[in-house]
PDB file of C-alpha atoms in Angstrom:
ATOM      1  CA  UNK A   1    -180.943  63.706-105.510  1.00  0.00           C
ATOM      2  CA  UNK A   2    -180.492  65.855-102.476  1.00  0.00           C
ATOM      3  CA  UNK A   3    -176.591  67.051-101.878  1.00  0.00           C
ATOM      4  CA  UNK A   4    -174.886  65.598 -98.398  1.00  0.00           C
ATOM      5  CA  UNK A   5    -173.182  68.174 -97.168  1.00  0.00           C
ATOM      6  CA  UNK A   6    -171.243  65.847 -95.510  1.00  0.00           C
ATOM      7  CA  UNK A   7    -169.619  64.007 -98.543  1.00  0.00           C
ATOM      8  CA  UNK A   8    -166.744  66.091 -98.982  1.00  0.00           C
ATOM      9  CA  UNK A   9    -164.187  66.763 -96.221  1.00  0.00           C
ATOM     10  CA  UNK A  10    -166.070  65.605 -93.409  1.00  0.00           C
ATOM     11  CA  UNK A  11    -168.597  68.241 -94.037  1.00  0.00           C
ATOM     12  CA  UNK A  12    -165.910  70.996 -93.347  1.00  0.00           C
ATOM     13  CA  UNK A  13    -166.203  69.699 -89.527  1.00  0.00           C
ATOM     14  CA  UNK A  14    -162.787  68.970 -87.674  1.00  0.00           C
ATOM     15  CA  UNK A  15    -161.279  65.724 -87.898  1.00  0.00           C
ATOM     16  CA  UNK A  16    -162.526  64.863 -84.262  1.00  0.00           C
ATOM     17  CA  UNK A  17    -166.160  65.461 -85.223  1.00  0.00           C
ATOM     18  CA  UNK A  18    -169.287  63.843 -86.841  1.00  0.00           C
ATOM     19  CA  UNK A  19    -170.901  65.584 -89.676  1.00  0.00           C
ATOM     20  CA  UNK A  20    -174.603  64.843 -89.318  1.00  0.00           C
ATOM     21  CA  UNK A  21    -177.188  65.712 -92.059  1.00  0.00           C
ATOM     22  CA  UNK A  22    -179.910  68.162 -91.545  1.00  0.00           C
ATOM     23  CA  UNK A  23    -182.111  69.356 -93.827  1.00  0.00           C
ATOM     24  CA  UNK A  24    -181.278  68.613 -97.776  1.00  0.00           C
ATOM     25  CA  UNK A  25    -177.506  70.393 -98.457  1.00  0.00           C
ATOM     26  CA  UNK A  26    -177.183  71.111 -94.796  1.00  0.00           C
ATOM     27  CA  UNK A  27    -175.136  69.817 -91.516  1.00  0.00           C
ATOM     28  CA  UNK A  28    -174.362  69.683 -88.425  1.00  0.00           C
ATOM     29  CA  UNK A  29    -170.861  69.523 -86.927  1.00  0.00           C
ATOM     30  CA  UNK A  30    -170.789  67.451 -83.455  1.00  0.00           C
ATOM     31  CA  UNK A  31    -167.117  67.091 -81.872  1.00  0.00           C
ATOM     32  CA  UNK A  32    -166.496  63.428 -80.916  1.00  0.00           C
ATOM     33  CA  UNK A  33    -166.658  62.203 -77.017  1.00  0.00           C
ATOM     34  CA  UNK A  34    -163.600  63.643 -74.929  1.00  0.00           C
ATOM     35  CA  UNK A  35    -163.267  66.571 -77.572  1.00  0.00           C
ATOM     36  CA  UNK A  36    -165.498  70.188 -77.246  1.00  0.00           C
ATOM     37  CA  UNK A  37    -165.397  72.623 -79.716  1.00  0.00           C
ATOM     38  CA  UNK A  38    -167.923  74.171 -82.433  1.00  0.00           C
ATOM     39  CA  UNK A  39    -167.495  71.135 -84.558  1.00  0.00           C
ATOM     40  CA  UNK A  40    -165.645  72.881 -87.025  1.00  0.00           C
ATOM     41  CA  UNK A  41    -162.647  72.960 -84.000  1.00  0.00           C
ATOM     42  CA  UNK A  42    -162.399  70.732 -81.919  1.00  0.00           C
ATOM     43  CA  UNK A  43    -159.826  70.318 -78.761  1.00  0.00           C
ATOM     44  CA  UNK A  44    -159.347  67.335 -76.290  1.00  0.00           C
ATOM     45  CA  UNK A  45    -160.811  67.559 -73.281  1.00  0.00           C
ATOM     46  CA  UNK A  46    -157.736  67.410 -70.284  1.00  0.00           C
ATOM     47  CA  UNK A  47    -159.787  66.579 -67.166  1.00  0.00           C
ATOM     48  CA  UNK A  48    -156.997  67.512 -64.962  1.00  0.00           C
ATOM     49  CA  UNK A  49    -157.308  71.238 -65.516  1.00  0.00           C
ATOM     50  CA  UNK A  50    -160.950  71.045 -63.607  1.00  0.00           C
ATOM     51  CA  UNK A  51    -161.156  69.649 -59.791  1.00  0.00           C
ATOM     52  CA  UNK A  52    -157.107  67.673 -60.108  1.00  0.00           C
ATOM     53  CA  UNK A  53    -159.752  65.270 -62.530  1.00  0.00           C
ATOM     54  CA  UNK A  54    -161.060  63.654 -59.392  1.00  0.00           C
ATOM     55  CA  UNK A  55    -157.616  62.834 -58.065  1.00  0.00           C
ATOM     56  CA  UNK A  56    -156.836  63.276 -54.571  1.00  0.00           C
ATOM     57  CA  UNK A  57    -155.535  66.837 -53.858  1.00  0.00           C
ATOM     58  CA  UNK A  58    -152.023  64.604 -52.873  1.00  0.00           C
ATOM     59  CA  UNK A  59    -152.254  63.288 -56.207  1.00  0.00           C
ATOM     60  CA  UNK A  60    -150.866  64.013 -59.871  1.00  0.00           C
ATOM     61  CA  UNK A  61    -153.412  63.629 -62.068  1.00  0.00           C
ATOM     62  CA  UNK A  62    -152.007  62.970 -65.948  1.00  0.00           C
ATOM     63  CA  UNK A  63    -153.506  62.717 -68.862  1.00  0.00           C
ATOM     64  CA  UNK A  64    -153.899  60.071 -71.049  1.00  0.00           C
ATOM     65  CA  UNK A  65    -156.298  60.611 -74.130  1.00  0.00           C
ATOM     66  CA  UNK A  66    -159.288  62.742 -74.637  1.00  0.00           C
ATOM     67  CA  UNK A  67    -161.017  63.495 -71.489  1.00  0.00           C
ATOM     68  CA  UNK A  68    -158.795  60.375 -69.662  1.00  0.00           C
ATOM     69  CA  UNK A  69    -156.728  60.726 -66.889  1.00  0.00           C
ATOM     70  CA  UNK A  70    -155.282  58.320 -64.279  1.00  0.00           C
ATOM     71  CA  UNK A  71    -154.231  59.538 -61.038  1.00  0.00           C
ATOM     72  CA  UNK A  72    -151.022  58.688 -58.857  1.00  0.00           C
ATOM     73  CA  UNK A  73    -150.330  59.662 -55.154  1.00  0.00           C
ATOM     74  CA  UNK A  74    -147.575  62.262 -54.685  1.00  0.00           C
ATOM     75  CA  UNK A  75    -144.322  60.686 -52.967  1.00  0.00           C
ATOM     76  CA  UNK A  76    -145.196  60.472 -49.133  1.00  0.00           C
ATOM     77  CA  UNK A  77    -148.486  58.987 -49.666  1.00  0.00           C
ATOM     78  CA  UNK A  78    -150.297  56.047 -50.415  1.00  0.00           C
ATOM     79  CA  UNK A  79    -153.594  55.129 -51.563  1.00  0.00           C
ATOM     80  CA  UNK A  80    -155.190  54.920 -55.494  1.00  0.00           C
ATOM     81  CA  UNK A  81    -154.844  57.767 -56.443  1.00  0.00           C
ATOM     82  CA  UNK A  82    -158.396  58.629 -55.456  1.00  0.00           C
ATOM     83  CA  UNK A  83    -157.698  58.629 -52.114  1.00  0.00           C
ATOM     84  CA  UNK A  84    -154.162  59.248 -50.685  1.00  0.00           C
ATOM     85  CA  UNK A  85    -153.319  59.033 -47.391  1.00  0.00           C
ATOM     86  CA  UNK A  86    -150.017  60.647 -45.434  1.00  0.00           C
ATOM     87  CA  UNK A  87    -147.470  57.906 -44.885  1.00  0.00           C
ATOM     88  CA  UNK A  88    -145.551  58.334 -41.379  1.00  0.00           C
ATOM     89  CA  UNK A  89    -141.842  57.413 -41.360  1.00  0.00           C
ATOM     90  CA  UNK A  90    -142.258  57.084 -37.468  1.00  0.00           C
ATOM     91  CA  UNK A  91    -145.052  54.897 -37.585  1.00  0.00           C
ATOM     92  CA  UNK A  92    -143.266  52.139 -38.613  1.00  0.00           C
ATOM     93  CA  UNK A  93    -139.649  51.243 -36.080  1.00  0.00           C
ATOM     94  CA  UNK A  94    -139.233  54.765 -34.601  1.00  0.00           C
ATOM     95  CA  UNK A  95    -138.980  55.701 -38.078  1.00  0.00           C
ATOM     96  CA  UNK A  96    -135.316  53.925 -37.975  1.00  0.00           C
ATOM     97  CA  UNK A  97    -134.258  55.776 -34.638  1.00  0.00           C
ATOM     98  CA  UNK A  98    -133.147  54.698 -31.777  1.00  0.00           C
ATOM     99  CA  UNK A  99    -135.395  53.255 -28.928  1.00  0.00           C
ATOM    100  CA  UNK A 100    -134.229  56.248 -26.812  1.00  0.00           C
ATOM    101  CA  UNK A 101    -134.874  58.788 -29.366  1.00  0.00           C
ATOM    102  CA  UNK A 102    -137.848  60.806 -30.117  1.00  0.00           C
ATOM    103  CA  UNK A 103    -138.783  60.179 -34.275  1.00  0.00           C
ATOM    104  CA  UNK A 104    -140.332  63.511 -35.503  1.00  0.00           C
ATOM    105  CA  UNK A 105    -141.862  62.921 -39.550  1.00  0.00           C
ATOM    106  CA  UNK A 106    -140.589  66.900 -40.288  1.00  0.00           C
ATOM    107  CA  UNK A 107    -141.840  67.036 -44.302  1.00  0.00           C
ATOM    108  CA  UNK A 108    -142.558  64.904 -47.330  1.00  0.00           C
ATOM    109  CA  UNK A 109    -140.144  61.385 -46.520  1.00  0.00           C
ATOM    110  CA  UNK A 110    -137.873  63.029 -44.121  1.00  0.00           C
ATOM    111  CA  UNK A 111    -137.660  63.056 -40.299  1.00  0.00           C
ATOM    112  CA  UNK A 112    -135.439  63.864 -37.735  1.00  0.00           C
ATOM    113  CA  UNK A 113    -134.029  61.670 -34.880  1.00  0.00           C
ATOM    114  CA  UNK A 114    -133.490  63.224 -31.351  1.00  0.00           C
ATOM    115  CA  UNK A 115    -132.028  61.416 -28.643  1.00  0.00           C
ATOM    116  CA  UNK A 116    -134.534  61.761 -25.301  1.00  0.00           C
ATOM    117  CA  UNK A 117    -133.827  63.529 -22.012  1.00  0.00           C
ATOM    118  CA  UNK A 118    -130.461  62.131 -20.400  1.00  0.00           C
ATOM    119  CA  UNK A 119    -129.193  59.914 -23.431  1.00  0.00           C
ATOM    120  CA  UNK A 120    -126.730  61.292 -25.642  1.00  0.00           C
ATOM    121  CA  UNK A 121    -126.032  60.409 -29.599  1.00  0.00           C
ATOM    122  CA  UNK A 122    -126.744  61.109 -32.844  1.00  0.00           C
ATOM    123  CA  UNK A 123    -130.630  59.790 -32.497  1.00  0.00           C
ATOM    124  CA  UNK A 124    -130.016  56.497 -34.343  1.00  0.00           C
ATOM    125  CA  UNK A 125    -127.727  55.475 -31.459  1.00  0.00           C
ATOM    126  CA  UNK A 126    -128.317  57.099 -28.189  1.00  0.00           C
ATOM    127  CA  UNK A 127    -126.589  56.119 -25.065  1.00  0.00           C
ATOM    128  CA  UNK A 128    -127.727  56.415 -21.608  1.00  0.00           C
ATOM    129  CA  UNK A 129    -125.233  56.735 -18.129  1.00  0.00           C
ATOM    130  CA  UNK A 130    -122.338  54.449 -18.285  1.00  0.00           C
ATOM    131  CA  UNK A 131    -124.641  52.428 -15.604  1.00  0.00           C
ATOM    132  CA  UNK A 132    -127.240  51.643 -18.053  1.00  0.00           C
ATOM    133  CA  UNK A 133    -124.556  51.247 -20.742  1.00  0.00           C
ATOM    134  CA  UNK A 134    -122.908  48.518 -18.627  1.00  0.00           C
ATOM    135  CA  UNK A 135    -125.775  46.580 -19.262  1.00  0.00           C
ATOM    136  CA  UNK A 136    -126.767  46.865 -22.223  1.00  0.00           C
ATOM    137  CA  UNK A 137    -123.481  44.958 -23.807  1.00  0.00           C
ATOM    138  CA  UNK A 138    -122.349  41.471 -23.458  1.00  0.00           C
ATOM    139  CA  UNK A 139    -118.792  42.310 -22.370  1.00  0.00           C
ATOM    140  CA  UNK A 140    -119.894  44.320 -19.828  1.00  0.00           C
ATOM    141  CA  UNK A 141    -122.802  42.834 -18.681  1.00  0.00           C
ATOM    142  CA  UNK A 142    -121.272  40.684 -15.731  1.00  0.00           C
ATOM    143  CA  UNK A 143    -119.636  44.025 -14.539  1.00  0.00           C
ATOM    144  CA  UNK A 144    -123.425  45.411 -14.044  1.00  0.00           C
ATOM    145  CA  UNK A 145    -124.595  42.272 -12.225  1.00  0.00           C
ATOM    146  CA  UNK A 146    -120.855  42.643  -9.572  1.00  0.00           C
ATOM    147  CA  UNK A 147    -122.163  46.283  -8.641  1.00  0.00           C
ATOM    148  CA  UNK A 148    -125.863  45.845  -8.397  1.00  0.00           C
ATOM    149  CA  UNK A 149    -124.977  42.582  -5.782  1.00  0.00           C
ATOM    150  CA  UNK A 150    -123.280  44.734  -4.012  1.00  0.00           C
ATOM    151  CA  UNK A 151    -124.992  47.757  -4.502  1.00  0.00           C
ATOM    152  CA  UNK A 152    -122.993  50.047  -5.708  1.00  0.00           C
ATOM    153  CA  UNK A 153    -124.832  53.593  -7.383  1.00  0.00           C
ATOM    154  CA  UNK A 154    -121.371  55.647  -7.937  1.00  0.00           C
ATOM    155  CA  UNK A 155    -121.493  55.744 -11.544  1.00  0.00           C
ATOM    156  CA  UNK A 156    -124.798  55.849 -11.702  1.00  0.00           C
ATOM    157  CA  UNK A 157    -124.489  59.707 -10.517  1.00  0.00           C
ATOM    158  CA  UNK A 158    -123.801  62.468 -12.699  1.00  0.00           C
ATOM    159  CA  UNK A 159    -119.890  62.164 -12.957  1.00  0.00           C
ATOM    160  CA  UNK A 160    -117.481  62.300 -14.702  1.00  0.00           C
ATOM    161  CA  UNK A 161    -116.298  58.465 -14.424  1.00  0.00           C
ATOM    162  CA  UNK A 162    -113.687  56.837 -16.379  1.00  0.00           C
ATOM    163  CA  UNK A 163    -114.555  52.700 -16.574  1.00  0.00           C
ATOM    164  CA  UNK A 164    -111.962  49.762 -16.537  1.00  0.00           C
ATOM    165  CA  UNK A 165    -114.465  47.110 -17.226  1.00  0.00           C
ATOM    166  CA  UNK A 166    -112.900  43.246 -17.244  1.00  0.00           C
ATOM    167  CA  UNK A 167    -114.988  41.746 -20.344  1.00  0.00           C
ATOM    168  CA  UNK A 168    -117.660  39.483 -19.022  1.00  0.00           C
ATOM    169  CA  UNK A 169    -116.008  35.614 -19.963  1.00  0.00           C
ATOM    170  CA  UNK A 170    -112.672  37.126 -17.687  1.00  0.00           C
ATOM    171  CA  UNK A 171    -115.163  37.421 -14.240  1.00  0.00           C
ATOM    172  CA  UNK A 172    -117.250  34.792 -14.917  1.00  0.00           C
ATOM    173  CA  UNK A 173    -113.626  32.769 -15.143  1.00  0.00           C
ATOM    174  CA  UNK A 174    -111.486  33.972 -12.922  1.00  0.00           C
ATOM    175  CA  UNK A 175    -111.609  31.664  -9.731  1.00  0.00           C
ATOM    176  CA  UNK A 176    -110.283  34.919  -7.396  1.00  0.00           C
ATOM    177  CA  UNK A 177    -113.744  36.458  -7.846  1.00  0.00           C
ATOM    178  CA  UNK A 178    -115.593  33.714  -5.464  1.00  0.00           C
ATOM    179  CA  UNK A 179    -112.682  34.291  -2.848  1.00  0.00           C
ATOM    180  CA  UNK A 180    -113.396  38.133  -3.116  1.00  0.00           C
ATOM    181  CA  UNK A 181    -116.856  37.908  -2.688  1.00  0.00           C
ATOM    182  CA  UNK A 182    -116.578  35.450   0.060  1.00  0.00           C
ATOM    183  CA  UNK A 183    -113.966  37.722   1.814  1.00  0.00           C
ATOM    184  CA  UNK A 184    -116.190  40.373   1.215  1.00  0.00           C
ATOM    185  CA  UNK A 185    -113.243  42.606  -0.531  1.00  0.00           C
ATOM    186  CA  UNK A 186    -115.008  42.131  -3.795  1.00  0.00           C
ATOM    187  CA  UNK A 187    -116.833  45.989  -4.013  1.00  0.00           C
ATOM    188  CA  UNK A 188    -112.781  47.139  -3.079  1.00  0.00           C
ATOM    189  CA  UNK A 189    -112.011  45.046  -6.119  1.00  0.00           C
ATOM    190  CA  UNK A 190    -114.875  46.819  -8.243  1.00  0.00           C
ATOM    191  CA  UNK A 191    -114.305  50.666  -6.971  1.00  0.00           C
ATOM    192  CA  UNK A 192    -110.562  49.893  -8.611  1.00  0.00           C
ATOM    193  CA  UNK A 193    -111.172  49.703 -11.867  1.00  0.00           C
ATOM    194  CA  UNK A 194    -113.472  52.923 -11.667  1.00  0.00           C
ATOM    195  CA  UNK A 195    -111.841  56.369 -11.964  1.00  0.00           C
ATOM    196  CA  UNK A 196    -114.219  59.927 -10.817  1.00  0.00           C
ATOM    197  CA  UNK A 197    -113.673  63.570 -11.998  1.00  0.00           C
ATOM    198  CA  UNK A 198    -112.771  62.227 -15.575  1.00  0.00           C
ATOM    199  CA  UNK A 199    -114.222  61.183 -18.587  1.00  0.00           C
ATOM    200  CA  UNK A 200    -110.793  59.721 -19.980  1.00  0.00           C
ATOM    201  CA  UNK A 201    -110.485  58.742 -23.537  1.00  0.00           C
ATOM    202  CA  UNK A 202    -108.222  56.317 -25.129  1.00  0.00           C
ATOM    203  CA  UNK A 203    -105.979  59.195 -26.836  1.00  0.00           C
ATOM    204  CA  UNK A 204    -105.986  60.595 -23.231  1.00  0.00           C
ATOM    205  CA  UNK A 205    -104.982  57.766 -21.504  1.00  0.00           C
ATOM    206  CA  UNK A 206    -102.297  57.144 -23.867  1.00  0.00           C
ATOM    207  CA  UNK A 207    -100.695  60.782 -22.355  1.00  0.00           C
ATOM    208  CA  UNK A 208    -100.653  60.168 -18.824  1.00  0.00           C
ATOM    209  CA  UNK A 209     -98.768  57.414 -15.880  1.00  0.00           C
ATOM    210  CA  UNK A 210    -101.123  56.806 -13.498  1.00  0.00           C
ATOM    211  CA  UNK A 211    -104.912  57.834 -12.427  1.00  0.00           C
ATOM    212  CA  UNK A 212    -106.388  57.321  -8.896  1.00  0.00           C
ATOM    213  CA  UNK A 213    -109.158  54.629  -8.655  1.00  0.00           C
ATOM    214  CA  UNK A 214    -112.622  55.581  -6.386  1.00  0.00           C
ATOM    215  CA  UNK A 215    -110.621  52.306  -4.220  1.00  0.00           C
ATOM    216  CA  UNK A 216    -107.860  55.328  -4.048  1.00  0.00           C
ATOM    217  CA  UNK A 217    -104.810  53.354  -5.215  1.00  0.00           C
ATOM    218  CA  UNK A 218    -103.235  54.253  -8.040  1.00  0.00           C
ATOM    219  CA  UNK A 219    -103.334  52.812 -12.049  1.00  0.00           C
ATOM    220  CA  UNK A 220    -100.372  52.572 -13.779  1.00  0.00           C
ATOM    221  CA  UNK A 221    -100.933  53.150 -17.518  1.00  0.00           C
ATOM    222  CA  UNK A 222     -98.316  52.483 -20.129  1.00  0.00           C
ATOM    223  CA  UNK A 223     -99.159  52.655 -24.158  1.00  0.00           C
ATOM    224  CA  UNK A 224     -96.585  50.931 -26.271  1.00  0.00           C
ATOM    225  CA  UNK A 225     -96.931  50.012 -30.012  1.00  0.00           C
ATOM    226  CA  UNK A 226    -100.293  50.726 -30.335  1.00  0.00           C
ATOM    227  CA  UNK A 227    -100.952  48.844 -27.044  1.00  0.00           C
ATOM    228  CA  UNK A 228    -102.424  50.354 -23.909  1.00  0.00           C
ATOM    229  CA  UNK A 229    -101.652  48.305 -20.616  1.00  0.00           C
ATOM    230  CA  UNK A 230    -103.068  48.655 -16.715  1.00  0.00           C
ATOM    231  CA  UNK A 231    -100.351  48.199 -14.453  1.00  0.00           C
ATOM    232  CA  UNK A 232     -98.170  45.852 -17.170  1.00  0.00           C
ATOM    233  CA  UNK A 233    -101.075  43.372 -17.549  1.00  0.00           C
ATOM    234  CA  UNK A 234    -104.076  44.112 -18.263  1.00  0.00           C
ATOM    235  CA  UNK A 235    -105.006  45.594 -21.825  1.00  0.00           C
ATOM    236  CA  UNK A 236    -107.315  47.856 -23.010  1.00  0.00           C
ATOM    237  CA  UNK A 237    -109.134  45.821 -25.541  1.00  0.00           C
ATOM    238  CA  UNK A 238    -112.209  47.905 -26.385  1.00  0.00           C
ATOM    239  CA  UNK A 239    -112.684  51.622 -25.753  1.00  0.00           C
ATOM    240  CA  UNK A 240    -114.605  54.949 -25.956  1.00  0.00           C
ATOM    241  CA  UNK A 241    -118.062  53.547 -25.148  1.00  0.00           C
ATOM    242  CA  UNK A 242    -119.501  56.868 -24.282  1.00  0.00           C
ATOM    243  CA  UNK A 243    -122.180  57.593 -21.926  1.00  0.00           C
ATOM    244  CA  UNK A 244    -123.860  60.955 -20.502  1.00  0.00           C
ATOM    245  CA  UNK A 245    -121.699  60.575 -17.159  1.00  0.00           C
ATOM    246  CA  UNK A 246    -118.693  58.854 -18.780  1.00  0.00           C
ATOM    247  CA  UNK A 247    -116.554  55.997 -21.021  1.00  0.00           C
ATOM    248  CA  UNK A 248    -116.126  52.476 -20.482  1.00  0.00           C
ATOM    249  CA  UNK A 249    -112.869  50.961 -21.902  1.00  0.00           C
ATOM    250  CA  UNK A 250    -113.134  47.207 -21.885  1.00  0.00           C
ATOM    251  CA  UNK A 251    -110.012  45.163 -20.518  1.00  0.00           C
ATOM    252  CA  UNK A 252    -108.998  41.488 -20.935  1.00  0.00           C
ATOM    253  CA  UNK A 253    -107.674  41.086 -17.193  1.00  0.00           C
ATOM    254  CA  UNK A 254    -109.068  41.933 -13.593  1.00  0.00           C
ATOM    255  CA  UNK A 255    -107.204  44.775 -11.644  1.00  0.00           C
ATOM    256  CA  UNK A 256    -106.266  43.828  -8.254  1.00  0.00           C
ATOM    257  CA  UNK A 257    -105.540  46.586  -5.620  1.00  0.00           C
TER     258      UNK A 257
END
């Protein structure tokens, strides 16, 4: 009978090959699918090393087998692997940043917040003129609403201003404020617990006597066991809320001239 030549050893073909008979005592060495080679060597096929194997160019392709890959979008993307597609940090919430800050995507999962034009902060908290500030908080609030009624701008210009603010519950209950209004003494009231030329912080306020309201009467300031007072009654209960023009220190009484 006619010799295979493929009995023996495969044929002499590689491991990852088919030996296929020919003519009588000869064969043929064919590497297997995902291998190429003579047939007598035969190497896997890694489909990444031509085109990324059909990944996305912001993919990783990797293999898996012979001639199998799968592919996976690089950090910063989305999509199948196929197809990846940039993912924007600032796309989604300002990217984390404040409303008044500009959300820049700089590389790969980073970005940068900036604080816009006349608000100052670190971009996830930017603060605008101690005006706008006024407003923007609950304890100060009622404060805003006094000044607008009556209009008065002063701190809305550029400043400095130092800000005794009587937390909103202490206006809205003191039964003076009515009889102010009605005597029409109440924007006197207001320009007292407002202080120009300074932006005053608590450690600085603890150092001095007395500052000069916009009303022009004097504050007396006293700081005892960790306690800062307005003329003997009135304590600073909140502080350092700064703005581009100024600070607002809350208090927990009204100042009367």
């Amino acid at each position: 009978s006619a010799i295979d030549a493929c009995e023996t050893s495969n044929g002499g073909c590689s491991a990852k090959a088919e030996c296929r008979r020919t003519t009588p005592g000869n064969r043929a060495c064919v590497c297997n699918a995902g291998y190429t080679g003579d047939g007598i060597v035969c190497i896997e096929i890694n489909p990444c090393l031509e085109n990324n194997g059909g990944c996305d160019r912001n993919a990783e392709c990797t293999q898996t087998g012979p001639n199998q890959a799968v592919c996976n979008c690089l950090k910063g993307y989305s999509g199948d692997g196929k197809r990846c597609t940039y993912i924007s940090l600032c796309s989604q919430n300002n990217g984390g940043c404040s409303e008044f800050a500009i959300c820049n995507d700089t590389e790969l999962t980073e970005r940068t917040c900036t604080c816009k034009d006349n608000y100052i902060g670190d971009g996830f908290k930017c603060r605008g003129n101690i005006f706008q500030e006024l407003l923007r908080d609950s304890n100060t609030s009622r404060f805003y609403f006094h000044l607008e009624a009556l209009s008065i701008r002063d701190i809305a210009s550029p400043g400095p201003f130092t800000l005794f603010v009587p937390r909103t519950d202490v206006l809205n209950s003191d039964p003076r404020v009515k009889n102010w209004i009605a005597r029409g003494v109440m924007a006197q009231v207001l320009r007292y617990h407002m202080v120009s030329c300074a932006s005053l912080m608590y450690n600085d306020l603890t150092t001095i006597n007395n500052v000069t309201s916009l009303h022009g009467d004097p504050i007396h300031i006293s700081y005892s066991q960790n306690s800062l007072v307005l003329n003997n009654k009135a304590e600073v209960i909140l502080s350092d809320a700064v703005g581009t023009n100024g600070v607002i220190h809350v208090i927990n009484q009204i100042l009367v001239p």
